[in-house]
């Protein structure tokens, strides 16, 4: 494999290494990412699709302010 296309964009690759790198923006919920290998002659593999799910992180409960009036419960 000479290059890797992720959603049609070329991922970065350093010769001699075995990994590719690209940043993909995820929407909340299901995201379909396409992957396609390209060799040095320009031949392409069949596209592979990867489903990735992104969920909004639950918010931390906010601390309630302390009662400033000692006469109130």
PDB file of C-alpha atoms in Angstrom:
ATOM      1  CA  UNK A   1       0.000   0.000   0.000  1.00  0.00           C
ATOM      2  CA  UNK A   2       1.396   3.331  -1.097  1.00  0.00           C
ATOM      3  CA  UNK A   3      -1.366   5.534   0.303  1.00  0.00           C
ATOM      4  CA  UNK A   4      -4.633   5.345   2.187  1.00  0.00           C
ATOM      5  CA  UNK A   5      -7.742   7.359   1.378  1.00  0.00           C
ATOM      6  CA  UNK A   6     -10.051   8.136   4.291  1.00  0.00           C
ATOM      7  CA  UNK A   7     -13.381   9.567   3.137  1.00  0.00           C
ATOM      8  CA  UNK A   8     -11.588  10.341  -0.141  1.00  0.00           C
ATOM      9  CA  UNK A   9      -8.768  12.292   1.531  1.00  0.00           C
ATOM     10  CA  UNK A  10      -5.177  11.081   1.521  1.00  0.00           C
ATOM     11  CA  UNK A  11      -3.856  10.125   4.958  1.00  0.00           C
ATOM     12  CA  UNK A  12      -0.277  11.054   5.839  1.00  0.00           C
ATOM     13  CA  UNK A  13       2.302   8.300   5.823  1.00  0.00           C
ATOM     14  CA  UNK A  14       5.988   8.113   6.633  1.00  0.00           C
ATOM     15  CA  UNK A  15       7.889   5.595   4.469  1.00  0.00           C
ATOM     16  CA  UNK A  16       9.219   2.708   6.507  1.00  0.00           C
ATOM     17  CA  UNK A  17       6.429   2.983   9.074  1.00  0.00           C
ATOM     18  CA  UNK A  18       3.289   0.886   9.209  1.00  0.00           C
ATOM     19  CA  UNK A  19       0.720   3.494  10.221  1.00  0.00           C
ATOM     20  CA  UNK A  20      -1.213   6.273   8.516  1.00  0.00           C
ATOM     21  CA  UNK A  21      -2.594   9.409  10.142  1.00  0.00           C
ATOM     22  CA  UNK A  22      -5.532  11.670   9.347  1.00  0.00           C
ATOM     23  CA  UNK A  23      -7.951  13.774  11.386  1.00  0.00           C
ATOM     24  CA  UNK A  24     -11.638  13.074  10.863  1.00  0.00           C
ATOM     25  CA  UNK A  25     -14.386  15.257  12.309  1.00  0.00           C
ATOM     26  CA  UNK A  26     -17.124  13.160  13.903  1.00  0.00           C
ATOM     27  CA  UNK A  27     -20.740  14.199  14.186  1.00  0.00           C
ATOM     28  CA  UNK A  28     -22.784  13.103  17.173  1.00  0.00           C
ATOM     29  CA  UNK A  29     -24.248   9.646  16.543  1.00  0.00           C
ATOM     30  CA  UNK A  30     -23.285   7.299  13.724  1.00  0.00           C
ATOM     31  CA  UNK A  31     -20.446   8.226  11.353  1.00  0.00           C
ATOM     32  CA  UNK A  32     -19.586   6.159   8.280  1.00  0.00           C
ATOM     33  CA  UNK A  33     -15.897   6.352   7.337  1.00  0.00           C
ATOM     34  CA  UNK A  34     -14.612   4.939   4.047  1.00  0.00           C
ATOM     35  CA  UNK A  35     -11.126   3.442   3.744  1.00  0.00           C
ATOM     36  CA  UNK A  36      -9.398   2.642   0.453  1.00  0.00           C
ATOM     37  CA  UNK A  37      -5.806   1.549  -0.192  1.00  0.00           C
ATOM     38  CA  UNK A  38      -3.862   2.757  -3.235  1.00  0.00           C
ATOM     39  CA  UNK A  39      -0.644   1.121  -4.473  1.00  0.00           C
ATOM     40  CA  UNK A  40       2.326   2.778  -6.196  1.00  0.00           C
ATOM     41  CA  UNK A  41       0.787   2.136  -9.665  1.00  0.00           C
ATOM     42  CA  UNK A  42      -2.474   3.844  -8.678  1.00  0.00           C
ATOM     43  CA  UNK A  43      -4.505   0.641  -8.335  1.00  0.00           C
ATOM     44  CA  UNK A  44      -7.174   0.949  -5.665  1.00  0.00           C
ATOM     45  CA  UNK A  45      -8.670  -1.594  -3.322  1.00  0.00           C
ATOM     46  CA  UNK A  46     -12.362  -2.069  -2.810  1.00  0.00           C
ATOM     47  CA  UNK A  47     -13.632   0.513  -0.301  1.00  0.00           C
ATOM     48  CA  UNK A  48     -14.092  -0.664   3.239  1.00  0.00           C
ATOM     49  CA  UNK A  49     -16.534   1.135   5.506  1.00  0.00           C
ATOM     50  CA  UNK A  50     -16.184   1.618   9.211  1.00  0.00           C
ATOM     51  CA  UNK A  51     -19.027   2.729  11.470  1.00  0.00           C
ATOM     52  CA  UNK A  52     -17.926   4.938  14.335  1.00  0.00           C
ATOM     53  CA  UNK A  53     -20.300   6.240  16.980  1.00  0.00           C
ATOM     54  CA  UNK A  54     -19.746   9.517  18.795  1.00  0.00           C
ATOM     55  CA  UNK A  55     -21.726  10.482  21.855  1.00  0.00           C
ATOM     56  CA  UNK A  56     -21.848  13.742  23.741  1.00  0.00           C
ATOM     57  CA  UNK A  57     -20.119  13.427  27.090  1.00  0.00           C
ATOM     58  CA  UNK A  58     -22.529  13.656  30.008  1.00  0.00           C
ATOM     59  CA  UNK A  59     -22.159  16.893  31.910  1.00  0.00           C
ATOM     60  CA  UNK A  60     -20.972  16.813  35.478  1.00  0.00           C
ATOM     61  CA  UNK A  61     -23.710  17.715  37.972  1.00  0.00           C
ATOM     62  CA  UNK A  62     -23.250  21.246  39.199  1.00  0.00           C
ATOM     63  CA  UNK A  63     -22.736  21.756  42.909  1.00  0.00           C
ATOM     64  CA  UNK A  64     -25.579  23.618  44.494  1.00  0.00           C
ATOM     65  CA  UNK A  65     -24.520  26.823  46.235  1.00  0.00           C
ATOM     66  CA  UNK A  66     -24.297  26.563  49.986  1.00  0.00           C
ATOM     67  CA  UNK A  67     -27.118  28.136  51.920  1.00  0.00           C
ATOM     68  CA  UNK A  68     -25.814  31.533  53.017  1.00  0.00           C
ATOM     69  CA  UNK A  69     -28.664  32.077  55.513  1.00  0.00           C
ATOM     70  CA  UNK A  70     -28.243  29.845  58.604  1.00  0.00           C
ATOM     71  CA  UNK A  71     -31.914  30.321  59.526  1.00  0.00           C
ATOM     72  CA  UNK A  72     -33.106  28.507  56.416  1.00  0.00           C
ATOM     73  CA  UNK A  73     -33.027  24.742  56.154  1.00  0.00           C
TER      74      UNK A  73
END
